[in-house]
C-alpha cells in the first residue's frame, strides 16, 4: 500500500502573553486550518532563547540556538512566516535559512516585512488607513501581470483585508509584485519554486484567491518533499 505523505509546513511560533502574565508560543487557529485544508501538516518552529519577549533585551543567537533551529528547519518541506507584532533574531535566522536552502516560503503581513528586511537595514514606516481588523475587504491591490503571483491567482486586481500599521519602504532582494497605490502589498522571487510574501492575511478570509495562494504554496512544498526524499 502506498501512503501519501503530506508536506510538513513549519510555522514560526509567535509569543503570546496569557491573562495571568505567563508566556506562550502559539499559532493562530486560522493559520493552522488553512494549512490543513490546503493539504499540509503544520509544525511549530519554536525559538530557543530564554528572554522576555515583550522587552528589548533579546540576545544574539548562539551556535547552539542555530543548531536547534537548523534541526527544526530540516523537518520542514515549507515554511510559513505569520503575522505578529515584533520581529526577533530567530525570525531573521529562519528566513535566511529558508532562502539559503530554497525551501518554499510564504510570508504573511509582518512575515512579508521580515522577508524584505532579513538581510538589510530596512526600517518599516507608519502607514495610515490600512489597519481595519473587522472588515473582510479594506482595499484592492494591483498585481503585476508578469509575476508568479498573477499566474497563481489569475487576476491583476483583487480585494484584500488589511491589518497592518507599518509598511516597508522597499522590498530588499525581492521583486514587488503587488501594490496598493505606493504601498508594497506583495513580493516574490522568480528564481525560487515558491518564495512569496503578502501584506494581507489570506488565512482570515480564505476566499478563492487565498485558496489559490495556499494551494500553490502547499504544492510547492509537496514537490520539495518529493525531491528531498529522492536524494
CSV table of C-alpha atoms in Angstrom, one decimal:
chain,number,residue,atom,x,y,z
A,1,UNK,CA,0.0,0.0,0.0
A,2,UNK,CA,1.3,3.4,-1.0
A,3,UNK,CA,0.9,6.0,1.8
A,4,UNK,CA,0.6,9.6,0.7
A,5,UNK,CA,2.9,11.8,2.8
A,6,UNK,CA,1.6,15.3,3.2
A,7,UNK,CA,4.2,18.1,3.3
A,8,UNK,CA,5.3,19.4,6.7
A,9,UNK,CA,4.8,23.1,7.0
A,10,UNK,CA,7.0,24.8,9.6
A,11,UNK,CA,5.1,27.7,11.1
A,12,UNK,CA,7.2,30.2,13.1
A,13,UNK,CA,5.8,30.5,16.6
A,14,UNK,CA,4.6,33.8,17.9
A,15,UNK,CA,4.9,34.9,21.6
A,16,UNK,CA,1.7,35.5,23.4
A,17,UNK,CA,1.1,36.7,27.0
A,18,UNK,CA,-1.7,34.9,28.8
A,19,UNK,CA,-4.1,36.6,31.2
A,20,UNK,CA,-2.1,35.6,34.2
A,21,UNK,CA,1.1,37.1,32.7
A,22,UNK,CA,2.7,33.8,31.5
A,23,UNK,CA,4.3,33.5,28.1
A,24,UNK,CA,3.0,31.0,25.5
A,25,UNK,CA,4.3,30.3,21.9
A,26,UNK,CA,1.4,29.9,19.6
A,27,UNK,CA,-0.1,29.6,16.1
A,28,UNK,CA,-3.4,31.3,15.2
A,29,UNK,CA,-6.1,28.8,14.5
A,30,UNK,CA,-7.0,30.1,11.1
A,31,UNK,CA,-3.3,29.6,10.0
A,32,UNK,CA,-3.4,26.0,11.2
A,33,UNK,CA,-6.7,25.5,9.5
A,34,UNK,CA,-5.6,27.0,6.2
A,35,UNK,CA,-2.6,24.7,6.0
A,36,UNK,CA,-4.6,21.6,6.8
A,37,UNK,CA,-7.4,22.5,4.3
A,38,UNK,CA,-4.7,23.0,1.6
A,39,UNK,CA,-3.1,19.6,2.2
A,40,UNK,CA,-0.3,20.3,4.6
A,41,UNK,CA,0.6,19.4,8.1
A,42,UNK,CA,1.5,22.4,10.4
A,43,UNK,CA,4.5,22.1,12.7
A,44,UNK,CA,5.6,24.8,15.1
A,45,UNK,CA,9.2,26.1,14.8
A,46,UNK,CA,10.0,27.3,18.3
A,47,UNK,CA,12.6,29.7,19.4
A,48,UNK,CA,15.4,28.5,21.7
A,49,UNK,CA,16.3,31.6,23.7
A,50,UNK,CA,15.2,32.4,27.3
A,51,UNK,CA,14.1,36.0,27.2
A,52,UNK,CA,11.3,38.5,28.0
A,53,UNK,CA,9.7,38.7,24.5
A,54,UNK,CA,7.9,42.0,25.3
A,55,UNK,CA,11.1,43.9,26.3
A,56,UNK,CA,14.0,44.8,24.2
A,57,UNK,CA,16.5,42.6,25.9
A,58,UNK,CA,17.0,40.0,23.2
A,59,UNK,CA,20.5,38.5,22.9
A,60,UNK,CA,22.1,37.3,19.7
A,61,UNK,CA,21.6,33.6,18.7
A,62,UNK,CA,24.3,31.3,20.0
A,63,UNK,CA,25.7,28.4,17.9
A,64,UNK,CA,23.5,26.1,20.0
A,65,UNK,CA,20.5,28.2,19.2
A,66,UNK,CA,21.2,28.0,15.5
A,67,UNK,CA,21.9,24.3,15.6
A,68,UNK,CA,18.5,23.6,17.2
A,69,UNK,CA,16.7,25.9,14.7
A,70,UNK,CA,18.6,24.1,11.9
A,71,UNK,CA,17.3,20.7,13.2
A,72,UNK,CA,13.7,22.1,13.3
A,73,UNK,CA,14.0,23.5,9.8
A,74,UNK,CA,15.3,20.2,8.5
A,75,UNK,CA,12.0,18.6,9.4
A,76,UNK,CA,10.1,21.0,7.2
A,77,UNK,CA,9.1,20.9,3.5
A,78,UNK,CA,8.0,24.6,3.6
A,79,UNK,CA,8.0,27.5,6.0
A,80,UNK,CA,5.2,30.0,6.8
A,81,UNK,CA,6.2,33.2,8.5
A,82,UNK,CA,3.0,34.5,10.0
A,83,UNK,CA,1.9,38.0,11.1
A,84,UNK,CA,2.9,39.3,14.5
A,85,UNK,CA,3.9,42.4,16.5
A,86,UNK,CA,7.7,42.2,16.6
A,87,UNK,CA,10.5,40.6,14.6
A,88,UNK,CA,13.1,38.6,16.6
A,89,UNK,CA,16.5,37.3,15.9
A,90,UNK,CA,15.2,33.8,15.4
A,91,UNK,CA,12.8,35.2,12.7
A,92,UNK,CA,15.7,36.6,10.7
A,93,UNK,CA,17.7,33.4,11.0
A,94,UNK,CA,14.8,31.1,9.9
A,95,UNK,CA,14.0,33.4,6.9
A,96,UNK,CA,17.7,33.5,5.9
A,97,UNK,CA,18.0,29.7,6.1
A,98,UNK,CA,14.8,29.2,4.0
A,99,UNK,CA,16.3,31.4,1.3
A,100,UNK,CA,19.7,29.7,1.5
A,101,UNK,CA,18.2,26.2,1.2
A,102,UNK,CA,15.5,27.3,-1.3
A,103,UNK,CA,12.7,25.9,0.9
A,104,UNK,CA,9.2,27.1,-0.2
A,105,UNK,CA,8.4,30.2,1.9
A,106,UNK,CA,5.2,32.1,2.4
A,107,UNK,CA,5.2,35.3,4.5
A,108,UNK,CA,2.1,37.0,5.8
A,109,UNK,CA,1.8,40.6,7.0
A,110,UNK,CA,4.8,41.0,9.3
A,111,UNK,CA,6.2,37.9,7.7
A,112,UNK,CA,6.4,39.7,4.4
A,113,UNK,CA,8.0,42.7,6.1
A,114,UNK,CA,10.6,40.3,7.6
A,115,UNK,CA,11.3,38.9,4.2
A,116,UNK,CA,12.1,42.4,2.9
A,117,UNK,CA,14.3,43.1,5.9
A,118,UNK,CA,16.1,39.9,6.8
A,119,UNK,CA,19.4,40.7,5.1
A,120,UNK,CA,19.5,44.5,5.1
A,121,UNK,CA,18.7,47.5,7.4
A,122,UNK,CA,15.3,48.4,6.1
A,123,UNK,CA,13.2,50.3,8.5
A,124,UNK,CA,9.4,50.0,8.4
A,125,UNK,CA,7.4,53.2,8.2
A,126,UNK,CA,4.0,54.0,9.6
A,127,UNK,CA,1.0,53.7,7.2
A,128,UNK,CA,-2.5,55.1,7.8
A,129,UNK,CA,-5.9,53.7,7.0
A,130,UNK,CA,-4.7,50.1,6.4
A,131,UNK,CA,-5.5,48.5,9.8
A,132,UNK,CA,-9.1,47.6,9.7
A,133,UNK,CA,-9.4,44.3,11.6
A,134,UNK,CA,-13.2,43.9,11.4
A,135,UNK,CA,-13.6,44.1,7.7
A,136,UNK,CA,-13.2,41.3,5.2
A,137,UNK,CA,-12.1,43.6,2.5
A,138,UNK,CA,-10.4,47.0,3.1
A,139,UNK,CA,-8.9,48.0,-0.3
A,140,UNK,CA,-7.8,46.5,-3.6
A,141,UNK,CA,-4.3,45.8,-4.8
A,142,UNK,CA,-2.8,45.7,-8.3
A,143,UNK,CA,-0.8,42.6,-9.2
A,144,UNK,CA,1.9,42.7,-11.9
A,145,UNK,CA,0.9,40.6,-14.9
A,146,UNK,CA,4.4,39.2,-15.3
A,147,UNK,CA,4.5,37.9,-11.8
A,148,UNK,CA,4.3,34.4,-10.3
A,149,UNK,CA,1.5,35.7,-8.0
A,150,UNK,CA,-0.5,36.6,-11.1
A,151,UNK,CA,0.0,33.1,-12.5
A,152,UNK,CA,-1.4,31.7,-9.3
A,153,UNK,CA,-4.4,34.0,-8.8
A,154,UNK,CA,-5.1,34.7,-12.5
A,155,UNK,CA,-6.2,38.3,-11.7
A,156,UNK,CA,-4.4,41.7,-11.8
A,157,UNK,CA,-6.6,43.3,-9.2
A,158,UNK,CA,-8.1,41.8,-6.1
A,159,UNK,CA,-9.7,43.0,-2.9
A,160,UNK,CA,-7.9,42.2,0.4
A,161,UNK,CA,-8.2,42.6,4.1
A,162,UNK,CA,-5.7,44.8,5.9
A,163,UNK,CA,-4.3,44.6,9.5
A,164,UNK,CA,-1.0,46.4,9.4
A,165,UNK,CA,0.2,49.7,10.9
A,166,UNK,CA,3.5,49.6,9.1
A,167,UNK,CA,4.8,49.1,5.6
A,168,UNK,CA,8.3,48.5,4.1
A,169,UNK,CA,10.0,51.3,2.1
A,170,UNK,CA,11.5,48.8,-0.4
A,171,UNK,CA,11.4,45.1,-1.0
A,172,UNK,CA,15.1,44.2,-0.3
A,173,UNK,CA,16.3,41.5,-2.6
A,174,UNK,CA,12.7,40.6,-3.6
A,175,UNK,CA,10.7,41.9,-6.5
A,176,UNK,CA,7.5,43.8,-5.8
A,177,UNK,CA,4.6,42.1,-7.5
A,178,UNK,CA,1.6,43.8,-5.8
A,179,UNK,CA,0.8,47.3,-4.7
A,180,UNK,CA,-2.0,49.4,-3.3
A,181,UNK,CA,-1.1,52.9,-4.6
A,182,UNK,CA,2.5,53.3,-3.3
A,183,UNK,CA,2.2,50.7,-0.6
A,184,UNK,CA,4.0,47.3,-1.2
A,185,UNK,CA,1.5,44.6,-0.7
A,186,UNK,CA,3.2,41.5,-2.3
A,187,UNK,CA,6.7,40.4,-3.1
A,188,UNK,CA,8.3,37.4,-4.7
A,189,UNK,CA,11.5,35.8,-6.0
A,190,UNK,CA,11.1,34.4,-9.5
A,191,UNK,CA,14.2,32.1,-9.3
A,192,UNK,CA,12.5,30.1,-6.5
A,193,UNK,CA,9.9,27.3,-6.6
A,194,UNK,CA,7.8,29.4,-4.2
A,195,UNK,CA,9.0,32.4,-2.3
A,196,UNK,CA,6.2,34.9,-1.8
A,197,UNK,CA,5.2,37.4,0.8
A,198,UNK,CA,1.8,39.2,1.1
A,199,UNK,CA,0.8,42.1,3.3
A,200,UNK,CA,-2.7,40.9,3.8
A,201,UNK,CA,-4.0,37.9,5.7
A,202,UNK,CA,-5.0,35.1,3.3
A,203,UNK,CA,-5.8,32.8,6.2
A,204,UNK,CA,-8.6,35.0,7.5
A,205,UNK,CA,-11.0,35.1,4.6
A,206,UNK,CA,-9.6,32.1,2.7
A,207,UNK,CA,-11.6,33.2,-0.3
A,208,UNK,CA,-11.0,31.9,-3.8
A,209,UNK,CA,-7.8,34.0,-4.3
A,210,UNK,CA,-6.5,33.0,-0.9
A,211,UNK,CA,-7.2,29.3,-1.6
A,212,UNK,CA,-5.2,29.5,-4.8
A,213,UNK,CA,-2.3,31.1,-2.9
A,214,UNK,CA,-2.3,28.4,-0.2
A,215,UNK,CA,-2.8,25.6,-2.7
A,216,UNK,CA,0.1,26.7,-4.8
A,217,UNK,CA,2.3,27.0,-1.7
A,218,UNK,CA,1.4,23.5,-0.5
A,219,UNK,CA,2.0,22.1,-4.0
A,220,UNK,CA,5.5,23.6,-4.0
A,221,UNK,CA,6.1,22.1,-0.5
A,222,UNK,CA,5.0,18.7,-1.7
A,223,UNK,CA,7.4,18.9,-4.7
A,224,UNK,CA,10.2,20.0,-2.4
A,225,UNK,CA,9.4,17.0,-0.1
A,226,UNK,CA,9.5,14.5,-3.1
A,227,UNK,CA,12.8,15.9,-4.4
A,228,UNK,CA,14.3,15.8,-0.9
A,229,UNK,CA,13.2,12.2,-0.4
A,230,UNK,CA,14.7,11.2,-3.8
A,231,UNK,CA,18.2,12.4,-2.8
